Amino acid sequence: MSAPTIPGYITGTWDIDATHSNISFTVRHLGVSKVRGRFDEVSGSITTGERVEDSSVTATIAAASVDTGNADRDTHIKAEEFLNAEKHESLSFSSTGIRADGEDYAIDGELTVRGVTKQVTLAAEVGGIGDGLAEGSTVIGISARTEIKRSDFEVAPNVPTGVLGDKITIELDIEALLRK
């Protein structure tokens, strides 16, 4: 299968712009509704290779930057049973491979949460490459999605799945700026 064409594709290193990026998650609550949240602090880089398949991604998310719109719930999620943000200050992702997947890409990598590292695959779409707001700057936009099991990462192991679902959907909308 041939890789999809990305108009304006260029090689380089791109720094994630946290202000224009969104890392969000969704988990089922009490089996009837979904709780949504996001992380406000993300950093990392994308390195685009000669071929897209030769590219790589690294990202670090501050665990304490979780925001569900409810301060009490956020405090609970930062606590030892959930993210244990005091001991594990960040969540991280490092790609191990990128491959064409139909019209889009699959980014394989290692996700670390609470000190537990597991292989995950992100279904990714390149939104495009274009001019940034600053004169002479270039940006790239990438959206990605994956699902993980909280039990795989030892998140809230004593909370029954009837209270909090085991499946967590993670969605990323990343904008990154090409380094000069």
CSV table of N, CA and C in Angstrom, one decimal:
chain,number,residue,atom,x,y,z
A,1,MET,N,0.9,-1.2,0.0
A,1,MET,CA,0.0,0.0,0.0
A,1,MET,C,0.9,1.2,0.0
A,2,SER,N,0.6,2.2,-0.9
A,2,SER,CA,1.4,3.4,-0.9
A,2,SER,C,0.9,4.4,0.1
A,3,ALA,N,1.8,5.2,0.5
A,3,ALA,CA,1.5,6.2,1.6
A,3,ALA,C,0.7,7.3,0.9
A,4,PRO,N,-0.3,7.9,1.7
A,4,PRO,CA,-1.0,9.0,1.2
A,4,PRO,C,-0.1,10.2,0.9
A,5,THR,N,-0.4,11.0,0.0
A,5,THR,CA,0.3,12.2,-0.3
A,5,THR,C,-0.1,13.4,0.6
A,6,ILE,N,0.9,14.1,1.2
A,6,ILE,CA,0.7,15.2,2.0
A,6,ILE,C,1.2,16.5,1.3
A,7,PRO,N,0.2,17.3,0.8
A,7,PRO,CA,0.6,18.5,0.1
A,7,PRO,C,1.6,19.4,1.0
A,8,GLY,N,2.6,19.9,0.4
A,8,GLY,CA,3.6,20.8,1.1
A,8,GLY,C,4.5,20.1,2.1
A,9,TYR,N,4.6,18.7,2.0
A,9,TYR,CA,5.4,18.0,3.0
A,9,TYR,C,6.8,18.4,2.9
A,10,ILE,N,7.4,18.6,4.1
A,10,ILE,CA,8.8,19.0,4.2
A,10,ILE,C,9.4,18.2,5.4
A,11,THR,N,10.7,18.0,5.3
A,11,THR,CA,11.4,17.4,6.5
A,11,THR,C,11.8,18.4,7.5
A,12,GLY,N,11.9,18.0,8.7
A,12,GLY,CA,12.4,18.9,9.8
A,12,GLY,C,11.9,18.5,11.1
A,13,THR,N,12.2,19.3,12.1
A,13,THR,CA,11.7,19.1,13.5
A,13,THR,C,10.7,20.1,13.8
A,14,TRP,N,9.6,19.7,14.4
A,14,TRP,CA,8.5,20.6,14.7
A,14,TRP,C,8.2,20.5,16.2
A,15,ASP,N,8.0,21.6,16.8
A,15,ASP,CA,7.8,21.7,18.3
A,15,ASP,C,6.3,21.8,18.5
A,16,ILE,N,5.7,21.0,19.4
A,16,ILE,CA,4.3,21.0,19.7
A,16,ILE,C,3.9,22.4,20.3
A,17,ASP,N,2.9,23.0,19.8
A,17,ASP,CA,2.4,24.3,20.3
A,17,ASP,C,1.2,24.0,21.2
A,18,ALA,N,1.5,24.0,22.5
A,18,ALA,CA,0.5,23.6,23.5
A,18,ALA,C,-0.7,24.5,23.5
A,19,THR,N,-0.5,25.8,23.1
A,19,THR,CA,-1.6,26.7,23.1
A,19,THR,C,-2.6,26.4,22.0
A,20,HIS,N,-2.2,25.8,20.9
A,20,HIS,CA,-3.1,25.4,19.8
A,20,HIS,C,-3.2,23.9,19.6
A,21,SER,N,-3.0,23.2,20.7
A,21,SER,CA,-3.2,21.7,20.7
A,21,SER,C,-4.2,21.3,21.8
A,22,ASN,N,-4.8,20.2,21.6
A,22,ASN,CA,-5.7,19.6,22.6
A,22,ASN,C,-5.5,18.1,22.8
A,23,ILE,N,-5.4,17.7,24.0
A,23,ILE,CA,-5.2,16.3,24.4
A,23,ILE,C,-6.5,16.1,25.3
A,24,SER,N,-7.4,15.3,24.8
A,24,SER,CA,-8.6,15.0,25.6
A,24,SER,C,-8.9,13.5,25.7
A,25,PHE,N,-9.7,13.2,26.7
A,25,PHE,CA,-10.1,11.8,27.0
A,25,PHE,C,-11.5,11.7,27.3
A,26,THR,N,-12.1,10.5,27.1
A,26,THR,CA,-13.5,10.2,27.5
A,26,THR,C,-13.5,8.8,28.2
A,27,VAL,N,-14.2,8.7,29.3
A,27,VAL,CA,-14.4,7.4,29.9
A,27,VAL,C,-15.9,7.3,30.4
A,28,ARG,N,-16.4,6.1,30.3
A,28,ARG,CA,-17.8,5.9,30.7
A,28,ARG,C,-17.9,6.0,32.3
A,29,HIS,N,-19.0,6.6,32.8
A,29,HIS,CA,-19.2,6.7,34.2
A,29,HIS,C,-20.5,6.1,34.6
A,30,LEU,N,-20.5,5.2,35.5
A,30,LEU,CA,-21.7,4.5,36.0
A,30,LEU,C,-22.5,3.8,34.9
A,31,GLY,N,-21.7,3.5,33.8
A,31,GLY,CA,-22.3,2.7,32.7
A,31,GLY,C,-23.4,3.4,31.9
A,32,VAL,N,-23.6,4.7,32.2
A,32,VAL,CA,-24.7,5.4,31.5
A,32,VAL,C,-24.3,6.7,30.9
A,33,SER,N,-23.2,7.3,31.3
A,33,SER,CA,-22.8,8.6,30.7
A,33,SER,C,-21.3,8.6,30.5
A,34,LYS,N,-20.8,9.6,29.9
A,34,LYS,CA,-19.4,9.8,29.7
A,34,LYS,C,-18.8,11.0,30.4
A,35,VAL,N,-17.7,10.9,31.0
A,35,VAL,CA,-16.9,12.0,31.5
A,35,VAL,C,-15.8,12.4,30.6
A,36,ARG,N,-15.7,13.6,30.3
A,36,ARG,CA,-14.7,14.1,29.4
A,36,ARG,C,-13.7,15.0,30.1
A,37,GLY,N,-12.5,15.0,29.7
A,37,GLY,CA,-11.5,15.8,30.3
A,37,GLY,C,-10.4,16.1,29.3
A,38,ARG,N,-9.4,16.9,29.7
A,38,ARG,CA,-8.3,17.3,28.9
A,38,ARG,C,-7.1,17.5,29.7
A,39,PHE,N,-6.0,17.6,29.1
A,39,PHE,CA,-4.7,18.0,29.7
A,39,PHE,C,-4.3,19.3,29.1
A,40,ASP,N,-3.9,20.2,29.9
A,40,ASP,CA,-3.6,21.6,29.5
A,40,ASP,C,-2.1,21.8,29.2
A,41,GLU,N,-1.3,20.9,29.6
A,41,GLU,CA,0.2,21.1,29.4
A,41,GLU,C,0.8,19.9,28.7
A,42,VAL,N,1.2,20.2,27.4
A,42,VAL,CA,1.8,19.2,26.6
A,42,VAL,C,3.0,19.8,25.9
A,43,SER,N,4.1,19.0,25.8
A,43,SER,CA,5.3,19.4,25.1
A,43,SER,C,5.8,18.2,24.3
A,44,GLY,N,6.6,18.5,23.3
A,44,GLY,CA,7.1,17.4,22.5
A,44,GLY,C,7.5,17.9,21.1
A,45,SER,N,7.8,16.9,20.3
A,45,SER,CA,8.3,17.2,18.9
A,45,SER,C,7.9,16.1,17.9
A,46,ILE,N,7.8,16.6,16.7
A,46,ILE,CA,7.6,15.7,15.6
A,46,ILE,C,8.8,15.9,14.7
A,47,THR,N,9.4,14.8,14.2
A,47,THR,CA,10.5,14.9,13.3
A,47,THR,C,10.0,14.2,12.0
A,48,THR,N,9.9,15.0,10.9
A,48,THR,CA,9.4,14.5,9.6
A,48,THR,C,10.7,14.0,8.8
A,49,GLY,N,10.7,12.8,8.4
A,49,GLY,CA,11.8,12.2,7.6
A,49,GLY,C,11.6,12.4,6.1
A,50,GLU,N,12.5,11.9,5.4
A,50,GLU,CA,12.4,12.0,3.9
A,50,GLU,C,11.1,11.3,3.5
A,51,ARG,N,10.8,10.2,4.1
A,51,ARG,CA,9.5,9.6,3.9
A,51,ARG,C,8.7,9.7,5.2
A,52,VAL,N,7.4,9.8,5.1
A,52,VAL,CA,6.6,9.9,6.3
A,52,VAL,C,6.9,8.7,7.3
A,53,GLU,N,7.1,7.6,6.7
A,53,GLU,CA,7.3,6.4,7.5
A,53,GLU,C,8.6,6.5,8.3
A,54,ASP,N,9.5,7.4,7.9
A,54,ASP,CA,10.8,7.6,8.6
A,54,ASP,C,10.7,8.7,9.7
A,55,SER,N,9.5,9.1,9.9
A,55,SER,CA,9.2,10.2,10.9
A,55,SER,C,9.1,9.6,12.3
A,56,SER,N,9.1,10.6,13.3
A,56,SER,CA,8.9,10.1,14.7
A,56,SER,C,8.2,11.2,15.5
A,57,VAL,N,7.7,10.8,16.6
A,57,VAL,CA,6.9,11.7,17.5
A,57,VAL,C,7.3,11.4,19.0
A,58,THR,N,7.5,12.4,19.8
A,58,THR,CA,7.6,12.3,21.2
A,58,THR,C,6.7,13.4,21.9
A,59,ALA,N,6.1,13.0,23.0
A,59,ALA,CA,5.3,14.0,23.7
A,59,ALA,C,5.3,13.7,25.2
A,60,THR,N,5.2,14.7,26.0
A,60,THR,CA,5.1,14.6,27.4
A,60,THR,C,3.9,15.5,27.9
A,61,ILE,N,3.1,14.9,28.7
A,61,ILE,CA,1.9,15.6,29.2
A,61,ILE,C,2.0,15.7,30.7
A,62,ALA,N,1.8,16.9,31.3
A,62,ALA,CA,1.8,17.0,32.7
A,62,ALA,C,0.6,16.4,33.3
A,63,ALA,N,0.8,15.4,34.2
A,63,ALA,CA,-0.4,14.7,34.8
A,63,ALA,C,-1.2,15.7,35.6
A,64,ALA,N,-0.6,16.7,36.3
A,64,ALA,CA,-1.3,17.6,37.1
A,64,ALA,C,-2.1,18.6,36.3
A,65,SER,N,-2.0,18.6,35.0
A,65,SER,CA,-2.7,19.6,34.2
A,65,SER,C,-4.1,19.1,33.8
A,66,VAL,N,-4.5,17.9,34.3
A,66,VAL,CA,-5.8,17.4,34.0
A,66,VAL,C,-6.9,18.4,34.3
A,67,ASP,N,-7.9,18.5,33.5
A,67,ASP,CA,-9.0,19.4,33.7
A,67,ASP,C,-10.3,18.8,33.1
A,68,THR,N,-11.2,18.4,34.0
A,68,THR,CA,-12.5,17.9,33.6
A,68,THR,C,-13.6,18.8,33.8
A,69,GLY,N,-13.3,20.1,34.2
A,69,GLY,CA,-14.3,21.1,34.4
A,69,GLY,C,-14.9,21.0,35.8
A,70,ASN,N,-14.3,20.1,36.7
A,70,ASN,CA,-14.8,20.0,38.1
A,70,ASN,C,-13.6,19.8,39.0
A,71,ALA,N,-13.3,20.8,39.8
A,71,ALA,CA,-12.1,20.9,40.6
A,71,ALA,C,-12.0,19.7,41.5
A,72,ASP,N,-13.1,19.2,42.2
A,72,ASP,CA,-13.0,18.1,43.1
A,72,ASP,C,-12.7,16.8,42.3
A,73,ARG,N,-13.3,16.6,41.2
A,73,ARG,CA,-13.0,15.4,40.3
A,73,ARG,C,-11.5,15.5,39.9
A,74,ASP,N,-11.0,16.7,39.5
A,74,ASP,CA,-9.6,16.8,39.0
A,74,ASP,C,-8.7,16.5,40.2
A,75,THR,N,-9.0,16.9,41.4
A,75,THR,CA,-8.1,16.5,42.5
A,75,THR,C,-8.1,15.0,42.7
A,76,HIS,N,-9.3,14.4,42.6
A,76,HIS,CA,-9.4,12.9,42.7
A,76,HIS,C,-8.6,12.2,41.6
A,77,ILE,N,-8.6,12.7,40.4
A,77,ILE,CA,-7.9,12.1,39.3
A,77,ILE,C,-6.4,12.2,39.5
A,78,LYS,N,-5.9,13.3,40.1
A,78,LYS,CA,-4.5,13.6,40.3
A,78,LYS,C,-4.0,12.7,41.5
A,79,ALA,N,-4.9,12.2,42.3
A,79,ALA,CA,-4.5,11.4,43.5
A,79,ALA,C,-3.9,10.1,43.2
A,80,GLU,N,-3.4,9.5,44.2
A,80,GLU,CA,-2.6,8.2,44.1
A,80,GLU,C,-3.3,7.1,43.4
A,81,GLU,N,-4.6,6.9,43.6
A,81,GLU,CA,-5.4,5.8,43.0
A,81,GLU,C,-5.5,6.0,41.5
A,82,PHE,N,-5.6,7.2,41.0
A,82,PHE,CA,-5.7,7.4,39.6
A,82,PHE,C,-4.4,7.7,38.9
A,83,LEU,N,-4.0,8.9,38.6
A,83,LEU,CA,-2.8,9.3,37.9
A,83,LEU,C,-1.6,9.3,38.9
A,84,ASN,N,-1.8,9.5,40.1
A,84,ASN,CA,-0.7,9.7,41.1
A,84,ASN,C,0.3,10.7,40.6
A,85,ALA,N,-0.2,11.9,40.3
A,85,ALA,CA,0.5,13.0,39.7
A,85,ALA,C,1.7,13.4,40.6
A,86,GLU,N,1.7,13.2,41.9
A,86,GLU,CA,2.8,13.6,42.7
A,86,GLU,C,4.0,12.7,42.5
A,87,LYS,N,3.8,11.4,42.3
A,87,LYS,CA,4.9,10.5,42.1
A,87,LYS,C,5.2,10.4,40.6
A,88,HIS,N,4.2,10.4,39.7
A,88,HIS,CA,4.3,10.3,38.3
A,88,HIS,C,3.9,11.6,37.6
A,89,GLU,N,4.8,12.5,37.5
A,89,GLU,CA,4.5,13.9,37.1
A,89,GLU,C,4.0,14.0,35.7
A,90,SER,N,4.3,13.0,34.8
A,90,SER,CA,4.0,13.1,33.4
A,90,SER,C,3.5,11.8,32.8
A,91,LEU,N,2.8,11.9,31.8
A,91,LEU,CA,2.5,10.8,30.9
A,91,LEU,C,3.3,11.1,29.6
A,92,SER,N,3.8,10.0,29.0
A,92,SER,CA,4.6,10.2,27.8
A,92,SER,C,4.3,9.3,26.7
A,93,PHE,N,4.6,9.7,25.5
A,93,PHE,CA,4.5,8.9,24.3
A,93,PHE,C,5.7,9.0,23.4
A,94,SER,N,6.2,7.9,22.9
A,94,SER,CA,7.3,7.9,22.0
A,94,SER,C,7.0,6.9,20.9
A,95,SER,N,7.0,7.4,19.7
A,95,SER,CA,6.7,6.5,18.5
A,95,SER,C,7.8,5.5,18.3
A,96,THR,N,7.3,4.3,17.8
A,96,THR,CA,8.3,3.3,17.4
A,96,THR,C,8.2,3.0,15.9
A,97,GLY,N,7.1,3.5,15.3
A,97,GLY,CA,7.0,3.3,13.8
A,97,GLY,C,5.7,4.1,13.3
A,98,ILE,N,5.8,4.5,12.1
A,98,ILE,CA,4.7,5.1,11.4
A,98,ILE,C,4.5,4.4,10.1
A,99,ARG,N,3.2,4.1,9.8
A,99,ARG,CA,2.9,3.4,8.5
A,99,ARG,C,1.6,3.9,7.9
A,100,ALA,N,1.5,3.8,6.6
A,100,ALA,CA,0.3,4.2,5.9
A,100,ALA,C,-0.9,3.2,6.4
A,101,ASP,N,-2.0,3.8,6.5
A,101,ASP,CA,-3.2,3.1,6.9
A,101,ASP,C,-4.4,3.6,6.1
A,102,GLY,N,-4.5,3.2,4.8
A,102,GLY,CA,-5.6,3.7,4.0
A,102,GLY,C,-5.2,5.1,3.6
A,103,GLU,N,-6.1,6.0,3.8
A,103,GLU,CA,-5.9,7.5,3.5
A,103,GLU,C,-5.1,8.2,4.6
A,104,ASP,N,-4.9,7.5,5.7
A,104,ASP,CA,-4.3,8.2,6.8
A,104,ASP,C,-3.0,7.3,7.3
A,105,TYR,N,-2.7,7.5,8.5
A,105,TYR,CA,-1.5,6.8,9.0
A,105,TYR,C,-1.8,6.2,10.4
A,106,ALA,N,-1.0,5.2,10.7
A,106,ALA,CA,-1.0,4.6,12.0
A,106,ALA,C,0.3,4.9,12.7
A,107,ILE,N,0.3,5.4,13.9
A,107,ILE,CA,1.5,5.7,14.6
A,107,ILE,C,1.6,4.7,15.8
A,108,ASP,N,2.5,3.8,15.7
A,108,ASP,CA,2.8,2.8,16.8
A,108,ASP,C,3.7,3.5,17.8
A,109,GLY,N,3.5,3.2,19.0
A,109,GLY,CA,4.5,3.7,20.0
A,109,GLY,C,4.2,3.2,21.4
A,110,GLU,N,5.0,3.7,22.3
A,110,GLU,CA,5.0,3.4,23.7
A,110,GLU,C,4.4,4.5,24.5
A,111,LEU,N,3.3,4.2,25.2
A,111,LEU,CA,2.6,5.2,26.1
A,111,LEU,C,2.9,4.8,27.5
A,112,THR,N,3.4,5.8,28.3
A,112,THR,CA,3.7,5.5,29.7
A,112,THR,C,2.7,6.4,30.6
A,113,VAL,N,2.0,5.7,31.5
A,113,VAL,CA,1.1,6.3,32.4
A,113,VAL,C,1.3,5.6,33.8
A,114,ARG,N,1.5,6.4,34.8
A,114,ARG,CA,1.8,5.9,36.1
A,114,ARG,C,3.0,5.0,36.2
A,115,GLY,N,4.0,5.2,35.3
A,115,GLY,CA,5.2,4.4,35.3
A,115,GLY,C,5.1,3.1,34.5
A,116,VAL,N,3.9,2.8,34.0
A,116,VAL,CA,3.6,1.6,33.2
A,116,VAL,C,3.6,2.0,31.7
A,117,THR,N,4.4,1.2,31.0
A,117,THR,CA,4.6,1.5,29.6
A,117,THR,C,3.9,0.3,28.8
A,118,LYS,N,3.1,0.7,27.8
A,118,LYS,CA,2.4,-0.3,26.9
A,118,LYS,C,2.5,0.2,25.5
A,119,GLN,N,2.4,-0.7,24.6
A,119,GLN,CA,2.3,-0.4,23.2
A,119,GLN,C,0.9,0.0,22.8
A,120,VAL,N,0.8,1.1,22.1
A,120,VAL,CA,-0.5,1.6,21.6
A,120,VAL,C,-0.3,2.0,20.1
A,121,THR,N,-1.4,2.1,19.4
A,121,THR,CA,-1.4,2.5,18.0
A,121,THR,C,-2.4,3.7,17.9
A,122,LEU,N,-1.9,4.8,17.4
A,122,LEU,CA,-2.8,6.0,17.2
A,122,LEU,C,-3.2,6.0,15.7
A,123,ALA,N,-4.5,6.1,15.5
A,123,ALA,CA,-5.0,6.3,14.1
A,123,ALA,C,-4.8,7.8,13.9
A,124,ALA,N,-4.0,8.2,12.9
A,124,ALA,CA,-3.6,9.6,12.7
A,124,ALA,C,-4.0,10.1,11.3
A,125,GLU,N,-4.3,11.4,11.3
A,125,GLU,CA,-4.7,12.1,10.1
A,125,GLU,C,-3.9,13.4,10.1
A,126,VAL,N,-3.2,13.6,9.0
A,126,VAL,CA,-2.4,14.9,8.8
A,126,VAL,C,-3.4,15.9,8.3
A,127,GLY,N,-3.6,17.0,9.1
A,127,GLY,CA,-4.6,18.0,8.7
A,127,GLY,C,-4.0,18.9,7.6
A,128,GLY,N,-2.6,19.0,7.6
A,128,GLY,CA,-2.0,19.8,6.6
A,128,GLY,C,-0.7,20.5,7.1
A,129,ILE,N,0.0,21.1,6.2
A,129,ILE,CA,1.2,21.9,6.4
A,129,ILE,C,0.9,23.2,5.8
A,130,GLY,N,1.2,24.3,6.5
A,130,GLY,CA,1.0,25.6,5.9
A,130,GLY,C,1.7,26.7,6.7
A,131,ASP,N,1.4,27.9,6.3
A,131,ASP,CA,2.0,29.1,6.9
A,131,ASP,C,1.5,29.3,8.3
A,132,GLY,N,2.4,29.6,9.2
A,132,GLY,CA,2.0,30.0,10.6
A,132,GLY,C,1.7,31.4,10.7
A,133,LEU,N,1.3,31.9,11.9
A,133,LEU,CA,1.0,33.3,12.1
A,133,LEU,C,2.2,34.2,12.0
A,134,ALA,N,3.3,33.8,12.5
A,134,ALA,CA,4.5,34.6,12.5
A,134,ALA,C,5.1,34.5,11.1
A,135,GLU,N,5.6,35.7,10.6
A,135,GLU,CA,6.1,35.7,9.2
A,135,GLU,C,7.2,34.7,9.0
A,136,GLY,N,7.1,33.9,8.0
A,136,GLY,CA,8.1,32.9,7.7
A,136,GLY,C,8.0,31.6,8.4
A,137,SER,N,7.0,31.5,9.3
A,137,SER,CA,6.8,30.3,10.1
A,137,SER,C,6.0,29.3,9.3
A,138,THR,N,6.2,28.0,9.7
A,138,THR,CA,5.4,26.9,9.0
A,138,THR,C,4.9,26.0,10.1
A,139,VAL,N,3.6,25.6,10.0
A,139,VAL,CA,3.0,24.7,11.0
A,139,VAL,C,2.5,23.4,10.3
A,140,ILE,N,2.3,22.4,11.2
A,140,ILE,CA,1.7,21.2,10.7
A,140,ILE,C,0.6,20.9,11.7
A,141,GLY,N,-0.5,20.3,11.2
A,141,GLY,CA,-1.6,19.9,12.1
A,141,GLY,C,-1.8,18.4,11.9
A,142,ILE,N,-2.0,17.7,13.1
A,142,ILE,CA,-2.2,16.3,13.1
A,142,ILE,C,-3.3,15.9,14.1
A,143,SER,N,-4.2,15.1,13.7
A,143,SER,CA,-5.2,14.6,14.6
A,143,SER,C,-5.0,13.1,14.8
A,144,ALA,N,-5.2,12.6,16.0
A,144,ALA,CA,-5.0,11.2,16.3
A,144,ALA,C,-6.0,10.7,17.3
A,145,ARG,N,-6.2,9.4,17.3
A,145,ARG,CA,-7.1,8.8,18.3
A,145,ARG,C,-6.7,7.4,18.6
A,146,THR,N,-6.9,7.0,19.9
A,146,THR,CA,-6.6,5.7,20.3
A,146,THR,C,-7.5,5.3,21.5
A,147,GLU,N,-7.6,4.1,21.8
A,147,GLU,CA,-8.3,3.6,23.0
A,147,GLU,C,-7.4,2.8,23.8
A,148,ILE,N,-7.4,3.0,25.1
A,148,ILE,CA,-6.6,2.2,26.1
A,148,ILE,C,-7.5,1.6,27.1
A,149,LYS,N,-7.0,0.7,27.9
A,149,LYS,CA,-7.7,0.2,29.1
A,149,LYS,C,-7.0,0.7,30.3
A,150,ARG,N,-7.8,1.3,31.2
A,150,ARG,CA,-7.2,1.9,32.4
A,150,ARG,C,-6.5,0.8,33.2
A,151,SER,N,-7.1,-0.4,33.2
A,151,SER,CA,-6.5,-1.5,34.0
A,151,SER,C,-5.1,-1.9,33.5
A,152,ASP,N,-4.8,-1.7,32.2
A,152,ASP,CA,-3.5,-2.0,31.7
A,152,ASP,C,-2.4,-1.1,32.3
A,153,PHE,N,-2.8,0.1,32.7
A,153,PHE,CA,-1.9,1.1,33.3
A,153,PHE,C,-2.0,1.3,34.8
A,154,GLU,N,-2.8,0.4,35.4
A,154,GLU,CA,-3.0,0.3,36.9
A,154,GLU,C,-3.6,1.6,37.4
A,155,VAL,N,-4.5,2.2,36.5
A,155,VAL,CA,-5.2,3.4,36.9
A,155,VAL,C,-6.5,3.0,37.6
A,156,ALA,N,-6.7,3.4,38.8
A,156,ALA,CA,-7.9,3.1,39.6
A,156,ALA,C,-8.2,1.6,39.6
A,157,PRO,N,-7.3,0.8,40.1
A,157,PRO,CA,-7.5,-0.7,40.0
A,157,PRO,C,-8.6,-1.2,40.9
A,158,ASN,N,-8.9,-0.4,42.0
A,158,ASN,CA,-10.0,-0.8,42.9
A,158,ASN,C,-11.4,-0.2,42.6
A,159,VAL,N,-11.5,0.5,41.5
A,159,VAL,CA,-12.8,1.1,41.1
A,159,VAL,C,-13.4,0.1,40.1
A,160,PRO,N,-14.6,-0.5,40.5
A,160,PRO,CA,-15.2,-1.4,39.6
A,160,PRO,C,-15.6,-0.8,38.2
A,161,THR,N,-15.5,-1.6,37.2
A,161,THR,CA,-15.8,-1.1,35.8
A,161,THR,C,-17.3,-0.6,35.7
A,162,GLY,N,-18.2,-1.1,36.6
A,162,GLY,CA,-19.5,-0.6,36.6
A,162,GLY,C,-19.6,0.9,37.0
A,163,VAL,N,-18.6,1.3,37.8
A,163,VAL,CA,-18.6,2.7,38.3
A,163,VAL,C,-17.8,3.5,37.3
A,164,LEU,N,-16.7,3.0,36.8
A,164,LEU,CA,-15.8,3.7,35.9
A,164,LEU,C,-15.4,2.8,34.8
A,165,GLY,N,-15.7,3.1,33.6
A,165,GLY,CA,-15.4,2.1,32.5
A,165,GLY,C,-13.9,1.9,32.4
A,166,ASP,N,-13.5,0.7,31.8
A,166,ASP,CA,-12.1,0.4,31.7
A,166,ASP,C,-11.6,1.0,30.4
A,167,LYS,N,-12.4,1.2,29.4
A,167,LYS,CA,-11.9,1.8,28.1
A,167,LYS,C,-11.9,3.3,28.2
A,168,ILE,N,-10.7,3.9,27.8
A,168,ILE,CA,-10.6,5.3,27.8
A,168,ILE,C,-10.2,5.7,26.3
A,169,THR,N,-11.0,6.6,25.8
A,169,THR,CA,-10.7,7.1,24.4
A,169,THR,C,-9.9,8.3,24.6
A,170,ILE,N,-8.8,8.4,23.8
A,170,ILE,CA,-7.9,9.5,23.8
A,170,ILE,C,-7.9,10.1,22.4
A,171,GLU,N,-8.1,11.4,22.4
A,171,GLU,CA,-8.1,12.2,21.1
A,171,GLU,C,-7.1,13.3,21.2
A,172,LEU,N,-6.3,13.5,20.2
A,172,LEU,CA,-5.3,14.5,20.1
A,172,LEU,C,-5.5,15.4,18.9
A,173,ASP,N,-5.4,16.6,19.0
A,173,ASP,CA,-5.4,17.6,17.9
A,173,ASP,C,-4.1,18.4,18.2
A,174,ILE,N,-3.1,18.2,17.4
A,174,ILE,CA,-1.8,18.8,17.6
A,174,ILE,C,-1.5,19.8,16.5
A,175,GLU,N,-1.0,20.9,16.9
A,175,GLU,CA,-0.4,21.9,16.0
A,175,GLU,C,1.1,22.0,16.4
A,176,ALA,N,2.0,22.0,15.4
A,176,ALA,CA,3.4,22.1,15.8
A,176,ALA,C,4.1,23.0,14.8
A,177,LEU,N,5.1,23.7,15.3
A,177,LEU,CA,5.8,24.8,14.6
A,177,LEU,C,7.2,24.2,14.1
A,178,LEU,N,7.5,24.4,12.8
A,178,LEU,CA,8.8,24.0,12.3
A,178,LEU,C,9.9,24.8,12.9
A,179,ARG,N,10.9,24.1,13.4
A,179,ARG,CA,12.1,24.8,14.0
A,179,ARG,C,12.8,25.5,12.8
A,180,LYS,N,13.4,26.6,13.1
A,180,LYS,CA,14.2,27.3,12.0
A,180,LYS,C,15.7,26.8,12.1
